[in-house]
Coordinates of C-alpha atoms and ligand atoms in Angstrom, one line a residue:
M1030 CA -7.9 4.2 18.0
A1031 CA -10.9 3.0 15.9
E1032 CA -10.7 0.1 13.5
L1033 CA -11.0 1.2 9.9
L1034 CA -10.5 -2.0 8.0
T1035 CA -11.2 -5.4 9.4
L1036 CA -10.7 -8.8 7.9
K1037 CA -12.4 -11.5 9.8
N1038 CA -11.8 -15.2 9.3
V1039 CA -11.1 -14.6 5.6
R1040 CA -10.5 -17.8 3.5
M1041 CA -9.6 -17.9 -0.2
E1042 CA -9.7 -21.0 -2.3
Y1043 CA -8.9 -20.7 -6.0
N1044 CA -10.7 -23.0 -8.3
M1045 CA -8.2 -25.0 -10.3
G1046 CA -10.6 -27.1 -12.3
K1047 CA -10.9 -30.5 -10.5
T1048 CA -9.1 -29.3 -7.4
N1049 CA -9.1 -26.1 -5.2
L1050 CA -6.0 -24.3 -4.1
V1051 CA -6.3 -23.0 -0.6
A1052 CA -4.3 -19.8 -0.8
I1053 CA -5.6 -18.3 2.6
D1054 CA -6.8 -20.6 5.3
D1055 CA -8.0 -18.2 8.0
V1056 CA -6.9 -14.6 8.2
T1057 CA -8.1 -12.1 10.8
F1058 CA -6.6 -8.7 11.4
S1059 CA -7.6 -5.1 11.5
V1060 CA -6.1 -1.7 10.5
E1061 CA -6.8 1.2 12.7
R1062 CA -7.4 4.8 11.5
D1063 CA -4.1 6.6 11.0
E1064 CA -2.1 3.4 11.3
F1065 CA 0.6 2.2 8.9
V1066 CA 0.4 -1.6 8.7
S1067 CA 2.5 -4.0 6.7
I1068 CA 1.7 -7.6 5.7
I1069 CA 4.8 -9.8 5.3
G1070 CA 5.1 -13.5 4.6
P1071 CA 6.8 -16.1 2.4
S1072 CA 6.4 -15.9 -1.4
G1073 CA 3.0 -17.4 -2.4
C1074 CA 1.4 -17.1 1.0
G1075 CA -1.4 -14.9 -0.3
K1076 CA -0.3 -11.3 0.4
S1077 CA -1.4 -10.0 -3.0
T1078 CA -4.6 -12.1 -2.8
I1079 CA -5.5 -10.2 0.4
L1080 CA -5.1 -6.8 -1.4
K1081 CA -7.1 -8.1 -4.4
M1082 CA -9.9 -9.1 -2.1
I1083 CA -9.9 -5.7 -0.4
L1084 CA -10.0 -4.1 -3.8
G1085 CA -12.9 -6.3 -4.8
L1086 CA -11.0 -7.8 -7.7
I1087 CA -11.8 -11.3 -6.2
E1088 CA -14.3 -12.4 -3.6
P1089 CA -13.2 -14.3 -0.5
S1090 CA -14.6 -17.9 -0.3
S1091 CA -15.7 -17.1 3.2
G1092 CA -15.2 -14.5 6.0
S1093 CA -15.8 -10.8 5.9
I1094 CA -14.0 -7.6 5.0
M1095 CA -15.4 -4.4 6.6
V1096 CA -14.5 -0.7 6.3
N1097 CA -15.8 1.6 9.0
G1098 CA -18.0 -1.3 10.3
E1099 CA -19.7 -1.8 6.9
P1100 CA -19.2 -4.4 4.3
I1101 CA -16.4 -3.2 2.0
S1102 CA -18.5 -3.9 -1.1
S1103 CA -20.5 -0.8 -0.3
N1104 CA -17.5 1.4 0.4
R1105 CA -14.6 0.8 -2.0
S1106 CA -14.5 4.3 -3.5
R1107 CA -12.4 5.4 -0.5
L1108 CA -9.4 3.1 -1.3
S1109 CA -6.5 3.7 -3.6
V1110 CA -3.6 1.5 -4.6
V1111 CA 0.0 1.7 -5.7
F1112 CA 1.2 -1.4 -7.5
Q1113 CA 4.8 -2.7 -8.0
N1114 CA 4.5 -1.7 -11.7
P1115 CA 3.2 1.8 -12.0
A1116 CA 0.2 1.4 -14.2
L1117 CA 0.2 4.8 -16.0
F1118 CA -1.6 5.6 -19.2
P1119 CA 1.2 5.8 -21.8
W1120 CA -0.8 8.2 -24.0
L1121 CA -1.3 10.7 -21.3
D1122 CA 1.2 13.1 -19.8
V1123 CA 2.0 13.3 -16.1
L1124 CA -0.6 16.0 -15.3
Q1125 CA -3.3 14.1 -17.3
N1126 CA -2.4 10.8 -15.6
V1127 CA -3.1 12.4 -12.3
E1128 CA -6.2 14.5 -13.4
T1129 CA -7.9 11.3 -14.8
V1130 CA -8.3 9.7 -11.4
I1131 CA -9.8 12.9 -9.9
E1132 CA -12.4 13.2 -12.6
P1133 CA -15.1 11.1 -11.0
I1134 CA -14.9 13.1 -7.7
E1135 CA -14.3 16.7 -9.0
R1136 CA -16.3 18.0 -11.9
D1137 CA -14.6 21.5 -12.1
K1138 CA -11.7 21.2 -14.5
K1139 CA -9.8 24.1 -12.9
V1140 CA -10.0 22.6 -9.4
R1141 CA -9.0 19.2 -10.8
K1142 CA -5.9 20.7 -12.3
E1143 CA -5.0 22.5 -9.0
I1144 CA -5.4 19.3 -7.1
A1145 CA -3.3 17.3 -9.6
L1146 CA -0.5 20.0 -9.5
K1147 CA -0.5 20.0 -5.7
F1148 CA 0.1 16.2 -5.5
I1149 CA 2.6 16.3 -8.4
K1150 CA 4.6 18.9 -6.4
M1151 CA 4.2 16.9 -3.2
V1152 CA 5.9 13.8 -4.6
G1153 CA 8.7 15.9 -6.1
I1154 CA 8.0 15.7 -9.8
D1155 CA 6.9 19.2 -10.5
G1156 CA 8.6 20.4 -13.8
F1157 CA 7.6 17.1 -15.4
E1158 CA 3.9 17.8 -15.8
K1159 CA 4.0 17.6 -19.6
A1160 CA 6.3 14.6 -19.7
Y1161 CA 5.0 11.2 -20.9
P1162 CA 5.6 8.0 -19.0
R1163 CA 8.2 6.8 -21.5
E1164 CA 10.3 9.9 -20.7
L1165 CA 10.4 9.1 -17.0
S1166 CA 12.7 7.0 -14.9
G1167 CA 11.2 4.0 -12.9
G1168 CA 11.3 6.1 -9.7
M1169 CA 9.6 9.0 -11.3
K1170 CA 6.9 6.8 -12.7
Q1171 CA 6.3 5.4 -9.2
R1172 CA 6.1 8.9 -7.9
V1173 CA 3.3 9.7 -10.5
S1174 CA 1.4 6.6 -9.4
I1175 CA 1.8 7.7 -5.7
A1176 CA 0.5 11.2 -6.7
R1177 CA -2.4 9.6 -8.4
A1178 CA -3.2 7.4 -5.4
L1179 CA -3.0 10.4 -3.1
A1180 CA -5.0 12.8 -5.3
T1181 CA -8.3 11.1 -4.4
S1182 CA -7.6 11.6 -0.7
P1183 CA -8.3 8.0 0.1
D1184 CA -9.3 6.7 3.5
I1185 CA -6.9 3.9 3.0
M1186 CA -3.9 3.7 0.7
L1187 CA -2.9 0.1 -0.3
L1188 CA 0.7 -0.4 -1.4
D1189 CA 1.6 -3.7 -3.2
E1190 CA 5.4 -4.0 -3.1
P1191 CA 5.7 -0.4 -4.3
F1192 CA 9.5 -0.1 -4.0
V1193 CA 10.5 -3.4 -5.8
G1194 CA 12.2 -2.7 -9.1
L1195 CA 13.6 0.7 -7.9
D1196 CA 17.3 1.2 -7.3
V1197 CA 18.1 1.4 -3.5
F1198 CA 18.5 5.1 -3.5
A1199 CA 15.3 5.9 -5.2
A1200 CA 13.5 3.3 -3.0
Q1201 CA 14.8 4.8 0.2
A1202 CA 14.0 8.4 -0.9
I1203 CA 10.4 7.6 -1.9
R1204 CA 10.0 5.6 1.4
E1205 CA 11.0 8.5 3.4
E1206 CA 8.9 11.0 1.5
L1207 CA 5.9 8.8 1.8
L1208 CA 6.5 8.6 5.6
D1209 CA 6.8 12.4 5.8
L1210 CA 3.4 12.7 4.1
W1211 CA 1.9 10.1 6.2
E1212 CA 3.1 11.8 9.4
S1213 CA 1.7 15.2 8.2
P1214 CA -1.8 15.3 9.9
D1215 CA -3.4 17.4 7.2
L1216 CA -2.3 15.4 4.2
P1217 CA -3.1 12.0 2.8
P1218 CA -2.3 9.1 3.2
H1219 CA -3.7 8.8 6.8
T1220 CA -4.0 5.0 6.9
V1221 CA -1.8 2.7 4.9
L1222 CA -1.7 -1.1 4.3
M1223 CA 1.4 -2.3 2.5
V1224 CA 2.4 -5.7 1.3
T1225 CA 6.1 -6.3 1.3
H1226 CA 8.8 -9.0 1.2
N1227 CA 11.3 -6.7 2.8
V1228 CA 11.6 -7.0 6.6
D1229 CA 13.8 -3.8 6.9
E1230 CA 11.2 -1.8 5.0
A1231 CA 8.3 -3.2 7.1
V1232 CA 10.2 -2.3 10.3
Q1233 CA 11.2 1.1 9.0
M1234 CA 7.7 2.1 8.1
S1235 CA 5.1 0.2 10.1
D1236 CA 3.2 0.7 13.4
R1237 CA 2.4 -3.0 13.1
I1238 CA 3.5 -5.9 11.0
I1239 CA 1.1 -8.8 10.2
V1240 CA 3.3 -11.8 9.8
L1241 CA 1.7 -14.5 7.6
S1242 CA 2.6 -18.2 7.6
R1243 CA 3.3 -20.3 4.5
R1244 CA 0.3 -21.2 2.3
P1245 CA -2.4 -21.9 3.2
S1246 CA -1.8 -18.8 5.4
K1247 CA -2.8 -17.8 8.8
V1248 CA -1.6 -14.8 10.8
I1249 CA 1.3 -15.9 12.9
E1250 CA 1.5 -12.7 14.8
A1251 CA 0.6 -9.0 14.5
K1252 CA 3.8 -7.5 15.9
R1253 CA 3.7 -3.9 17.1
I1254 CA 6.8 -1.8 16.2
D1255 CA 7.3 0.8 19.0
L1256 CA 10.7 2.2 17.7
P1257 CA 10.6 6.1 17.8
R1258 CA 10.2 7.9 14.4
P1259 CA 11.9 8.8 12.2
R1260 CA 13.6 5.4 12.6
N1261 CA 17.3 5.0 12.5
T1262 CA 17.7 2.0 10.2
R1263 CA 21.3 1.6 11.5
S1264 CA 20.6 1.5 15.2
E1265 CA 21.0 -1.5 17.3
E1266 CA 17.3 -1.5 18.3
F1267 CA 16.4 -1.5 14.6
Y1268 CA 18.5 -4.5 13.8
K1269 CA 17.2 -6.3 16.9
T1270 CA 13.6 -5.7 15.8
V1271 CA 14.3 -6.9 12.2
D1272 CA 15.8 -10.1 13.9
E1273 CA 12.6 -10.5 16.0
V1274 CA 10.4 -10.3 12.9
L1275 CA 12.6 -12.8 11.0
T1276 CA 12.3 -15.2 14.0
I1277 CA 8.5 -14.9 13.9
M1278 CA 8.6 -15.6 10.1
S1279 CA 10.7 -18.7 10.6
S1280 CA 8.6 -20.1 13.5
Ligands
ATP1446 N1 -5.9 -16.5 -10.1 C1 -5.3 -17.5 -9.5 N2 -5.7 -18.8 -9.7 C2 -5.1 -19.8 -9.1 N3 -4.2 -19.6 -8.1 C3 -3.8 -18.4 -7.8 C4 -4.3 -17.3 -8.5 N4 -3.7 -16.2 -8.0 C5 -2.9 -16.6 -7.0 N5 -2.9 -17.9 -6.9 C6 -2.1 -18.8 -6.0 O1 -2.4 -18.4 -4.7 C7 -1.3 -18.4 -3.9 C8 -1.1 -17.0 -3.3 O2 -0.7 -16.1 -4.4 P1 -0.4 -14.6 -4.1 O3 0.1 -14.0 -5.4 O4 -1.5 -13.9 -3.4 O5 0.8 -14.7 -3.1 P2 2.0 -13.6 -2.6 O6 2.1 -13.9 -1.1 O7 1.5 -12.3 -3.0 O8 3.2 -14.1 -3.5 P3 4.5 -13.3 -3.8 O9 5.1 -12.8 -2.5 O10 5.4 -14.3 -4.5 O11 4.1 -12.1 -4.7 C9 -0.1 -18.8 -4.8 O12 0.1 -20.2 -4.6 C10 -0.6 -18.6 -6.2 O13 -0.1 -19.5 -7.1

């Protein structure tokens, strides 16, 4: 498989006035095309900082971030992101929330609507096109933000703790639906990078898990998860793999 996203010797120091806080010491890893990769590590180790650097919200102090072998600064339009708190426009209904993100890439209004409706259906909220965010449950809002992220057919979908704040049933349902989409060869997302605190979630979803150390963080291990899919989260092998990841995290 070809490397799609590569972080090489990335370091991030936040300027705190007279001192600098080294959030990330030296992080190197890559995500291959069609892979599902998770980043896991203790609170404050710099997981969100890594996503912010990939998104271009902050610049690394040193090191490089490449997409398709080119600096990511020339290539960010092919990324989309789902945050923990669905950042929907409260004054737009569900359909308009999804259409808005397609506007820069599709000029034809009718086609835009078709694409938006397709992804709204795909994430299971058809029938709510005219609803406003305030009329939706937390899980439904997160589905809208996933539809929005998918509608641009990104090369890489970034997920920043997307299931935190949802009840366990909604979280599990959306996890499984997202995995179904990811496993469908003709539909986005094809390549996913997810930040999570949840080891079970990382083992259920990922091809590889990048385990980070405490701040200032380094990669302790990039662990491949070879369990067959769909993964039985109650099997002995699953529990064993979760234990292995926990052991790496505490090393
Ligand atoms: N804008 C900022 N200025 C200064 N320090 C920051 C800034 N953003 C983050 N930090 C610090 O950098 C470190 C890494 O933060 P980050 O949010 O990336 O960690 P995280 O692993 O995502 O944390 P959590 O798991 O708790 O969400 C923390 O010590 C945090 O306080």
